[in-house]
Short mmCIF file of C-alpha atoms and ligand atoms in Angstrom, two decimals:
data_model
loop_
_atom_site.label_atom_id
_atom_site.label_comp_id
_atom_site.label_asym_id
_atom_site.label_seq_id
_atom_site.Cartn_x
_atom_site.Cartn_y
_atom_site.Cartn_z
CA MET A 1 -36.60 10.93 -10.14
CA GLY A 2 -34.10 13.77 -9.58
CA TYR A 3 -30.88 13.02 -7.76
CA ALA A 4 -28.72 16.11 -7.77
CA LEU A 5 -26.79 16.41 -4.52
CA ASN A 6 -28.25 18.95 -2.10
CA GLU A 7 -26.18 21.41 -0.10
CA ASP A 8 -25.74 19.03 2.83
CA GLN A 9 -24.63 16.20 0.54
CA ARG A 10 -22.14 18.51 -1.21
CA ARG A 11 -20.72 19.45 2.20
CA ILE A 12 -20.30 15.75 3.08
CA GLN A 13 -18.67 15.13 -0.30
CA ASP A 14 -16.19 18.00 0.16
CA LEU A 15 -15.30 16.96 3.71
CA VAL A 16 -14.82 13.27 2.95
CA ARG A 17 -12.93 13.99 -0.29
CA ARG A 18 -10.47 16.22 1.60
CA VAL A 19 -10.01 13.73 4.45
CA ALA A 20 -9.62 10.85 1.99
CA HIS A 21 -6.92 12.77 0.13
CA GLU A 22 -5.07 14.08 3.19
CA ARG A 23 -5.34 11.21 5.67
CA VAL A 24 -6.60 7.99 4.08
CA ALA A 25 -4.85 7.66 0.70
CA SER A 26 -1.38 7.32 2.22
CA ARG A 27 -2.52 4.34 4.34
CA ALA A 28 -4.23 2.31 1.59
CA ALA A 29 -1.26 0.33 0.27
CA ALA A 30 -0.04 -0.72 3.74
CA ILE A 31 -3.50 -1.83 4.87
CA ASP A 32 -3.74 -4.03 1.77
CA ALA A 33 -0.17 -5.36 2.00
CA THR A 34 -0.25 -6.27 5.71
CA ALA A 35 -3.95 -7.25 5.86
CA GLU A 36 -3.99 -5.66 9.32
CA TYR A 37 -7.25 -4.16 10.58
CA PRO A 38 -6.97 -0.36 10.19
CA GLN A 39 -7.90 0.74 13.71
CA ASP A 40 -6.54 4.22 12.96
CA MET A 41 -8.98 4.55 10.05
CA PHE A 42 -11.86 3.30 12.22
CA ASP A 43 -10.96 5.97 14.82
CA LEU A 44 -10.80 8.63 12.10
CA LEU A 45 -14.27 7.78 10.77
CA LYS A 46 -15.57 7.70 14.33
CA ASP A 47 -14.09 11.14 15.15
CA LEU A 48 -15.65 12.58 11.99
CA GLY A 49 -19.04 11.13 12.93
CA LEU A 50 -19.35 9.32 9.60
CA PHE A 51 -20.85 6.14 11.05
CA THR A 52 -24.01 8.09 11.84
CA LEU A 53 -24.68 9.07 8.21
CA PRO A 54 -27.55 6.74 7.18
CA PHE A 55 -29.02 6.70 10.73
CA PRO A 56 -32.15 8.78 11.37
CA ALA A 57 -31.71 12.28 12.83
CA GLU A 58 -32.48 11.03 16.37
CA TYR A 59 -29.14 9.15 16.21
CA GLY A 60 -27.30 12.17 14.81
CA GLY A 61 -27.43 10.98 11.20
CA SER A 62 -28.61 12.47 7.93
CA GLY A 63 -31.11 9.65 7.39
CA SER A 64 -30.03 9.65 3.76
CA LEU A 65 -28.77 6.69 1.76
CA LEU A 66 -27.50 9.10 -0.90
CA SER A 67 -25.35 10.92 1.69
CA ALA A 68 -23.99 7.57 2.84
CA CYS A 69 -23.22 6.60 -0.78
CA VAL A 70 -21.34 9.85 -1.36
CA ALA A 71 -19.10 9.20 1.67
CA VAL A 72 -18.47 5.57 0.64
CA GLU A 73 -17.60 6.68 -2.90
CA GLU A 74 -15.05 9.26 -1.78
CA LEU A 75 -13.32 6.87 0.62
CA GLY A 76 -13.46 3.97 -1.87
CA ARG A 77 -11.71 6.16 -4.43
CA VAL A 78 -8.52 5.99 -2.39
CA CYS A 79 -8.95 3.01 -0.03
CA TYR A 80 -11.39 0.16 -0.47
CA ASN A 81 -10.83 -1.11 3.07
CA THR A 82 -11.59 2.21 4.76
CA ALA A 83 -14.84 2.51 2.78
CA TYR A 84 -15.62 -1.07 3.85
CA LEU A 85 -15.42 -0.03 7.53
CA LEU A 86 -18.58 2.03 7.00
CA ILE A 87 -20.50 -0.69 5.16
CA VAL A 88 -19.65 -3.41 7.63
CA GLN A 89 -21.11 -1.23 10.40
CA TRP A 90 -24.20 -0.33 8.40
CA THR A 91 -25.42 -3.83 7.51
CA PRO A 92 -26.26 -4.82 11.12
CA PHE A 93 -27.61 -1.29 11.61
CA GLY A 94 -29.97 -1.78 8.66
CA ALA A 95 -31.08 -5.15 10.02
CA ILE A 96 -31.92 -3.78 13.49
CA MET A 97 -33.48 -0.62 12.08
CA ALA A 98 -35.82 -2.73 9.90
CA GLY A 99 -36.61 -5.67 12.15
CA GLY A 100 -35.66 -4.61 15.66
CA SER A 101 -37.96 -3.92 18.62
CA GLU A 102 -37.85 -0.53 20.32
CA GLU A 103 -35.81 -2.12 23.11
CA GLN A 104 -33.27 -3.53 20.63
CA LYS A 105 -33.01 -0.19 18.83
CA ARG A 106 -32.42 1.70 22.08
CA ARG A 107 -29.82 -0.85 23.23
CA TYR A 108 -27.72 -1.07 20.05
CA LEU A 109 -28.32 1.77 17.60
CA PRO A 110 -26.90 4.81 19.45
CA ASP A 111 -23.57 3.06 20.06
CA LEU A 112 -23.42 1.67 16.51
CA ALA A 113 -24.00 5.22 15.23
CA SER A 114 -21.19 6.65 17.38
CA GLY A 115 -18.81 3.78 16.66
CA ASP A 116 -18.67 2.74 20.34
CA LEU A 117 -20.05 -0.65 19.29
CA ARG A 118 -18.94 -2.74 16.32
CA ALA A 119 -21.05 -5.45 14.74
CA ALA A 120 -21.10 -8.19 12.10
CA PHE A 121 -23.76 -9.85 9.97
CA SER A 122 -23.78 -13.55 9.19
CA ILE A 123 -25.80 -15.69 6.81
CA THR A 124 -23.29 -17.60 4.64
CA GLU A 125 -22.47 -21.24 5.46
CA PRO A 126 -20.09 -23.70 3.80
CA GLN A 127 -22.83 -25.34 1.72
CA SER A 128 -25.03 -22.29 1.11
CA GLY A 129 -24.17 -18.77 -0.01
CA SER A 130 -26.58 -17.59 -2.69
CA ASP A 131 -29.06 -20.33 -1.77
CA VAL A 132 -29.91 -18.84 1.61
CA ALA A 133 -32.90 -21.15 2.17
CA ARG A 134 -30.51 -24.09 2.60
CA ILE A 135 -28.64 -22.81 5.66
CA GLN A 136 -28.34 -25.46 8.36
CA THR A 137 -27.65 -23.46 11.52
CA ARG A 138 -30.58 -24.18 13.83
CA ALA A 139 -32.28 -22.16 16.55
CA SER A 140 -34.30 -24.64 18.63
CA ARG A 141 -36.97 -23.39 21.00
CA CYS A 142 -36.24 -23.74 24.72
CA GLU A 143 -37.59 -22.09 27.83
CA ASP A 144 -37.36 -18.26 27.46
CA GLY A 145 -35.59 -18.41 24.13
CA TYR A 146 -33.57 -20.48 21.68
CA ARG A 147 -30.48 -22.67 21.55
CA ILE A 148 -28.41 -22.03 18.41
CA SER A 149 -26.13 -24.69 16.89
CA GLY A 150 -24.21 -24.58 13.64
CA GLY A 151 -21.35 -22.99 11.75
CA LYS A 152 -20.93 -20.01 9.43
CA ILE A 153 -18.18 -18.81 7.11
CA TRP A 154 -17.18 -15.44 5.69
CA CYS A 155 -18.47 -13.44 8.66
CA THR A 156 -16.72 -10.11 8.12
CA ASN A 157 -15.70 -8.23 11.28
CA ALA A 158 -16.49 -11.25 13.51
CA SER A 159 -13.26 -11.01 15.53
CA LEU A 160 -13.87 -7.32 16.34
CA ALA A 161 -17.64 -7.28 16.69
CA ASP A 162 -19.40 -6.70 20.00
CA PHE A 163 -22.33 -8.61 18.56
CA VAL A 164 -23.30 -10.58 15.46
CA VAL A 165 -26.68 -10.54 13.71
CA VAL A 166 -26.94 -14.17 12.67
CA ALA A 167 -29.42 -16.14 10.54
CA ALA A 168 -30.66 -19.48 11.90
CA LYS A 169 -33.52 -21.82 11.12
CA THR A 170 -36.41 -22.15 13.55
CA GLY A 171 -38.44 -24.33 11.17
CA ASP A 172 -37.63 -27.51 9.28
CA GLN A 173 -38.20 -26.46 5.71
CA ASP A 174 -35.72 -25.25 3.12
CA ARG A 175 -37.43 -21.91 2.70
CA THR A 176 -36.63 -18.47 3.97
CA GLY A 177 -39.85 -18.35 6.04
CA SER A 178 -38.13 -20.86 8.36
CA ILE A 179 -35.23 -18.47 8.98
CA ASN A 180 -34.91 -15.83 11.68
CA PHE A 181 -32.19 -13.38 12.69
CA PHE A 182 -30.81 -13.29 16.23
CA ILE A 183 -28.49 -10.85 17.97
CA VAL A 184 -25.69 -12.82 19.65
CA GLU A 185 -23.33 -10.81 21.83
CA ARG A 186 -19.61 -11.47 22.08
CA GLY A 187 -18.75 -13.59 25.10
CA THR A 188 -22.01 -15.56 24.99
CA PRO A 189 -21.03 -19.11 26.08
CA GLY A 190 -20.65 -21.44 23.07
CA PHE A 191 -20.15 -18.62 20.53
CA ILE A 192 -16.69 -19.06 18.98
CA VAL A 193 -14.83 -17.05 16.34
CA GLY A 194 -12.75 -19.33 14.10
CA ARG A 195 -10.17 -19.11 11.34
CA LYS A 196 -9.52 -15.88 9.44
CA GLU A 197 -9.84 -16.13 5.63
CA GLU A 198 -6.76 -15.37 3.55
CA LYS A 199 -8.18 -13.08 0.86
CA MET A 200 -6.95 -11.57 -2.41
CA GLY A 201 -9.15 -8.49 -1.96
CA ALA A 202 -10.84 -6.63 0.90
CA ARG A 203 -7.77 -7.67 2.86
CA GLY A 204 -7.89 -5.10 5.67
CA ILE A 205 -11.22 -6.14 7.15
CA PRO A 206 -11.11 -9.73 8.46
CA SER A 207 -13.66 -12.40 7.52
CA HIS A 208 -13.96 -15.44 9.79
CA ALA A 209 -15.69 -18.73 10.30
CA ILE A 210 -17.91 -18.63 13.39
CA PHE A 211 -19.41 -21.47 15.42
CA PHE A 212 -22.43 -21.82 17.68
CA ASP A 213 -22.23 -24.68 20.16
CA ASP A 214 -25.64 -24.85 21.84
CA VAL A 215 -25.66 -21.07 22.37
CA PHE A 216 -28.56 -19.80 24.51
CA VAL A 217 -30.20 -16.64 23.12
CA PRO A 218 -33.18 -15.09 24.93
CA GLU A 219 -36.35 -14.59 22.90
CA LYS A 220 -35.94 -10.80 23.09
CA GLN A 221 -32.79 -11.11 20.94
CA ARG A 222 -34.78 -12.33 17.89
CA LEU A 223 -35.36 -9.69 15.19
CA GLY A 224 -39.01 -9.37 14.19
CA PRO A 225 -41.85 -11.90 14.56
CA GLU A 226 -40.88 -15.56 14.20
CA GLY A 227 -41.14 -16.56 10.54
CA GLN A 228 -41.35 -12.97 9.30
CA GLY A 229 -38.17 -11.31 10.55
CA PHE A 230 -36.01 -12.67 7.75
CA LYS A 231 -38.19 -11.18 5.02
CA ILE A 232 -38.42 -7.80 6.75
CA VAL A 233 -34.66 -7.60 7.23
CA MET A 234 -33.71 -8.84 3.75
CA GLN A 235 -36.08 -6.38 2.06
CA ALA A 236 -34.36 -3.57 3.95
CA LEU A 237 -30.91 -4.86 3.05
CA ASN A 238 -31.85 -5.25 -0.62
CA ALA A 239 -32.68 -1.56 -0.57
CA SER A 240 -29.22 -0.69 0.77
CA ARG A 241 -27.46 -2.29 -2.25
CA PRO A 242 -26.65 1.14 -3.74
CA LEU A 243 -23.94 1.33 -1.05
CA ILE A 244 -22.08 -1.51 -2.77
CA GLY A 245 -22.56 0.29 -6.07
CA ALA A 246 -21.10 3.45 -4.49
CA ARG A 247 -18.03 1.50 -3.38
CA ALA A 248 -17.65 0.32 -7.00
CA VAL A 249 -18.01 3.86 -8.41
CA GLY A 250 -15.36 5.13 -5.98
CA LEU A 251 -13.03 2.24 -6.81
CA ALA A 252 -13.41 2.79 -10.56
CA GLN A 253 -12.88 6.55 -10.23
CA GLY A 254 -9.73 5.93 -8.19
CA ALA A 255 -8.42 3.48 -10.81
CA LEU A 256 -9.05 6.06 -13.54
CA ASP A 257 -7.33 8.81 -11.50
CA HIS A 258 -4.19 6.67 -11.17
CA THR A 259 -4.30 5.61 -14.82
CA ALA A 260 -4.71 9.13 -16.24
CA ALA A 261 -1.68 10.26 -14.22
CA PHE A 262 0.37 7.21 -15.24
CA VAL A 263 -0.18 7.44 -19.00
CA LYS A 264 0.82 11.11 -19.04
CA GLY A 265 4.21 10.18 -17.62
CA ARG A 266 4.92 7.14 -19.81
CA SER A 267 6.42 7.20 -23.31
CA ALA A 268 6.65 4.58 -26.07
CA PHE A 269 7.84 4.86 -29.67
CA GLY A 270 9.01 8.40 -29.09
CA GLN A 271 5.86 9.92 -27.69
CA SER A 272 3.69 9.96 -24.59
CA ILE A 273 1.33 6.97 -24.56
CA ALA A 274 -1.37 9.47 -23.53
CA ASP A 275 -1.24 10.79 -27.09
CA TYR A 276 -2.20 7.48 -28.73
CA GLN A 277 -5.82 7.42 -29.76
CA GLY A 278 -6.09 3.74 -28.70
CA VAL A 279 -5.14 4.76 -25.16
CA ARG A 280 -7.30 7.88 -25.08
CA TRP A 281 -10.39 5.98 -26.17
CA MET A 282 -9.84 3.43 -23.43
CA LEU A 283 -9.70 6.29 -20.90
CA ALA A 284 -12.86 7.80 -22.39
CA ASP A 285 -14.67 4.44 -22.16
CA MET A 286 -13.62 4.15 -18.51
CA ALA A 287 -15.05 7.61 -17.80
CA ILE A 288 -18.30 6.73 -19.62
CA GLN A 289 -18.74 3.56 -17.55
CA ILE A 290 -18.07 5.41 -14.30
CA GLU A 291 -20.45 8.27 -15.01
CA ALA A 292 -23.22 5.86 -16.04
CA ALA A 293 -22.65 3.80 -12.88
CA ARG A 294 -22.65 6.91 -10.69
CA GLY A 295 -25.96 8.04 -12.21
CA LEU A 296 -27.58 4.66 -11.52
CA VAL A 297 -26.25 4.46 -7.97
CA TYR A 298 -27.37 8.00 -7.09
CA ARG A 299 -30.76 7.34 -8.66
CA ALA A 300 -31.25 4.12 -6.66
CA ALA A 301 -30.16 5.81 -3.42
CA ALA A 302 -32.37 8.84 -4.08
CA SER A 303 -35.28 6.47 -4.77
CA ALA A 304 -34.80 4.88 -1.34
CA ASP A 305 -34.58 8.34 0.26
CA ALA A 306 -37.79 9.37 -1.55
CA GLY A 307 -39.64 6.47 0.11
CA ILE A 308 -39.92 4.22 -2.94
CA THR A 309 -40.16 0.60 -1.78
CA GLY A 310 -41.02 -2.92 -2.94
CA LYS A 311 -40.21 -4.28 -6.38
CA GLU A 312 -39.53 -0.86 -7.87
CA LEU A 313 -36.74 -0.17 -5.38
CA ALA A 314 -35.44 -3.76 -5.40
CA THR A 315 -35.09 -3.62 -9.19
CA ILE A 316 -33.29 -0.29 -9.43
CA ALA A 317 -31.04 -1.22 -6.46
CA ALA A 318 -30.10 -4.53 -8.14
CA ILE A 319 -29.49 -2.78 -11.49
CA ALA A 320 -27.25 -0.20 -9.78
CA LYS A 321 -25.25 -2.82 -7.84
CA CYS A 322 -24.83 -5.06 -10.86
CA PHE A 323 -23.91 -2.36 -13.38
CA ALA A 324 -21.59 -0.43 -11.06
CA THR A 325 -19.63 -3.49 -9.89
CA ASP A 326 -19.33 -4.91 -13.44
CA ALA A 327 -18.16 -1.45 -14.57
CA ALA A 328 -15.60 -1.32 -11.75
CA MET A 329 -14.19 -4.70 -12.82
CA GLN A 330 -13.94 -3.56 -16.45
CA VAL A 331 -12.36 -0.23 -15.52
CA ALA A 332 -9.86 -1.89 -13.15
CA THR A 333 -8.96 -4.47 -15.82
CA ASP A 334 -8.33 -1.72 -18.40
CA ALA A 335 -6.37 0.26 -15.82
CA VAL A 336 -3.99 -2.67 -15.26
CA GLN A 337 -3.66 -3.03 -19.05
CA LEU A 338 -2.66 0.61 -19.47
CA PHE A 339 -0.08 0.34 -16.68
CA GLY A 340 1.59 -2.53 -18.58
CA ALA A 341 3.94 -4.58 -16.37
CA SER A 342 3.66 -1.87 -13.71
CA GLY A 343 0.02 -2.92 -13.40
CA ILE A 344 1.18 -6.31 -12.16
CA SER A 345 3.86 -4.92 -9.84
CA ASN A 346 3.14 -4.36 -6.15
CA ASP A 347 5.22 -1.18 -6.39
CA PHE A 348 2.23 0.46 -8.06
CA PRO A 349 -1.26 0.83 -6.58
CA ILE A 350 -3.32 -0.45 -9.48
CA ASN A 351 -3.39 -4.20 -8.91
CA ARG A 352 -5.02 -3.50 -5.53
CA TYR A 353 -7.96 -1.89 -7.35
CA PHE A 354 -8.19 -4.92 -9.65
CA ARG A 355 -8.24 -7.43 -6.77
CA ASP A 356 -10.78 -5.44 -4.76
CA ALA A 357 -13.05 -4.94 -7.80
CA LYS A 358 -13.52 -8.70 -8.14
CA VAL A 359 -14.85 -8.93 -4.59
CA LEU A 360 -17.62 -6.46 -5.41
CA GLN A 361 -19.12 -8.69 -8.11
CA ILE A 362 -19.52 -11.46 -5.52
CA VAL A 363 -20.57 -9.87 -2.21
CA GLU A 364 -24.07 -8.88 -1.09
CA GLY A 365 -25.65 -11.13 -3.69
CA THR A 366 -23.51 -12.11 -6.69
CA ASN A 367 -24.16 -10.33 -9.96
CA GLN A 368 -25.90 -13.42 -11.31
CA ILE A 369 -28.28 -13.22 -8.35
CA GLN A 370 -28.84 -9.50 -9.06
CA ARG A 371 -29.75 -10.43 -12.65
CA ASN A 372 -32.15 -13.08 -11.30
CA ILE A 373 -33.85 -10.41 -9.15
CA ILE A 374 -34.11 -7.99 -12.09
CA ALA A 375 -35.50 -10.67 -14.43
CA ARG A 376 -37.93 -12.00 -11.81
CA ASN A 377 -39.33 -8.51 -11.25
CA LEU A 378 -39.51 -7.93 -15.02
CA MET A 379 -41.58 -11.10 -15.49
CA ALA A 380 -43.85 -10.52 -12.49
CA ASP A 381 -47.44 -9.50 -13.23
C1 FAD B 401 -14.83 -10.50 1.09
C2 FAD B 401 -16.13 -11.19 1.42
C3 FAD B 401 -16.83 -10.82 2.56
C4 FAD B 401 -18.02 -11.48 2.88
N1 FAD B 401 -18.68 -11.11 4.04
C5 FAD B 401 -19.81 -11.76 4.40
C6 FAD B 401 -20.49 -11.44 5.62
O1 FAD B 401 -20.07 -10.55 6.37
N2 FAD B 401 -21.57 -12.18 5.96
C7 FAD B 401 -22.07 -13.17 5.17
O2 FAD B 401 -23.07 -13.77 5.53
N3 FAD B 401 -21.46 -13.51 4.00
C8 FAD B 401 -20.34 -12.82 3.60
N4 FAD B 401 -19.71 -13.16 2.42
C9 FAD B 401 -20.21 -14.26 1.61
C10 FAD B 401 -20.97 -13.82 0.37
O3 FAD B 401 -22.17 -13.22 0.74
C11 FAD B 401 -21.14 -15.06 -0.51
O4 FAD B 401 -19.85 -15.41 -0.98
C12 FAD B 401 -22.07 -14.82 -1.69
O5 FAD B 401 -23.39 -14.67 -1.26
C13 FAD B 401 -22.01 -15.97 -2.72
O6 FAD B 401 -22.14 -17.18 -2.10
P1 FAD B 401 -21.10 -18.39 -2.41
O7 FAD B 401 -19.72 -17.83 -2.28
O8 FAD B 401 -21.45 -19.52 -1.53
O9 FAD B 401 -21.31 -18.75 -3.90
P2 FAD B 401 -22.42 -19.77 -4.49
O10 FAD B 401 -23.76 -19.38 -4.01
O11 FAD B 401 -21.98 -21.15 -4.24
O12 FAD B 401 -22.32 -19.44 -6.03
C14 FAD B 401 -21.24 -19.91 -6.86
C15 FAD B 401 -21.48 -19.36 -8.27
O13 FAD B 401 -22.75 -19.83 -8.76
C16 FAD B 401 -23.56 -18.73 -9.13
N5 FAD B 401 -24.96 -19.03 -8.85
C17 FAD B 401 -25.50 -19.53 -7.72
N6 FAD B 401 -26.83 -19.62 -7.83
C18 FAD B 401 -27.14 -19.17 -9.07
C19 FAD B 401 -28.36 -19.00 -9.79
N7 FAD B 401 -29.55 -19.30 -9.23
N8 FAD B 401 -28.32 -18.47 -11.04
C20 FAD B 401 -27.13 -18.14 -11.61
N9 FAD B 401 -25.95 -18.27 -10.97
C21 FAD B 401 -25.96 -18.77 -9.71
C22 FAD B 401 -23.08 -17.58 -8.26
O14 FAD B 401 -23.46 -16.32 -8.79
C23 FAD B 401 -21.57 -17.82 -8.27
O15 FAD B 401 -21.02 -17.31 -9.44
C24 FAD B 401 -18.52 -12.50 2.05
C25 FAD B 401 -17.80 -12.88 0.90
C26 FAD B 401 -16.63 -12.23 0.58
C27 FAD B 401 -15.87 -12.64 -0.65
#
């Protein structure tokens, strides 16, 4: 599987790298420190048309996961939160693209692609994160649709979203076949956005509890056939895991950029610390980890673009997510070490990279869950 960037992907890389350097980097520290939603960054991405990237050509996109990864990587190199704006928009897009009816696609996708609509995606509940089958939010059949009752946590973007794609149980059993996704629009009676999480990382994009108090949702708002929609959507989202890996590659590259500059300007025992072999080998190991992670992420994204599906794609996507996010954590940890006390100080950028790196090992399926997927596929006949 080849995965060299084509001309179009190089053009996207050059554009986003320049914009990240000139307009995003200077905002990163303030977004993290204040934990205020970066509306200016959202508007910038919207003006540049970046939300369209993974959408098919009919929505103005490149239809390429690799192109989307390249943009996420370049933004994540300078500002985790700005890169997150893209991903938070693309998860509900992926869900509707995979499981939505033609009517749902026409209604939501063009405005998601342009950035005129914002959305959120919600599965996690207080008692069930990794163990999705145990969610308790219920969608009970009624005339013309469903009534949804229950509560969710960690719904990122909920307070800004025009609609939420939410998982609820239509059956009684603790298995994913009993779960369906529903599109619930903001303002629907009984749908309430609750408390905002106080987070150590990913601070600029809010995550909230949300509540459903007997919320009526018409049948046409369900994604996919009852009992099958969950599987269809989750298979599609598993395939988009390289995006999380791309965010990790960008984060790690950014941490290395800062660290290489720092060590050149710092002296100890009468010489630059950049001249100590112990320091240089740490930098080399960081670069090795990043390049290996980038190769895996590009390969997984290129596999998706080449139409590879099923277990083969799920395995390489899980490997890429797991390796890249573990690498980002290691690189960020070493970066803080090489900064010394400055690595702990909020006057320097590097502890932000460290805090954000930890989030990546947990979201979109923890790295233990990725290892479970990889091992399960290894053992399958
Ligand atoms: C910043 C942020 C944003 C988020 N945004 C969203 C969002 O928009 N929508 C949404 O639905 N959710 C969101 N989440 C929630 C996220 O998806 C969950 O936190 C994640 O799936 C893990 O679930 P949990 O926190 O309940 O951990 P648990 O599932 O309780 O796991 C706790 C620990 O046990 C380990 N573990 C669990 N099961 C196994 C197993 N079988 N084998 C080995 N180890 C296991 C886990 O890996 C973890 O280390 C977000 C989380 C964060 C931090």
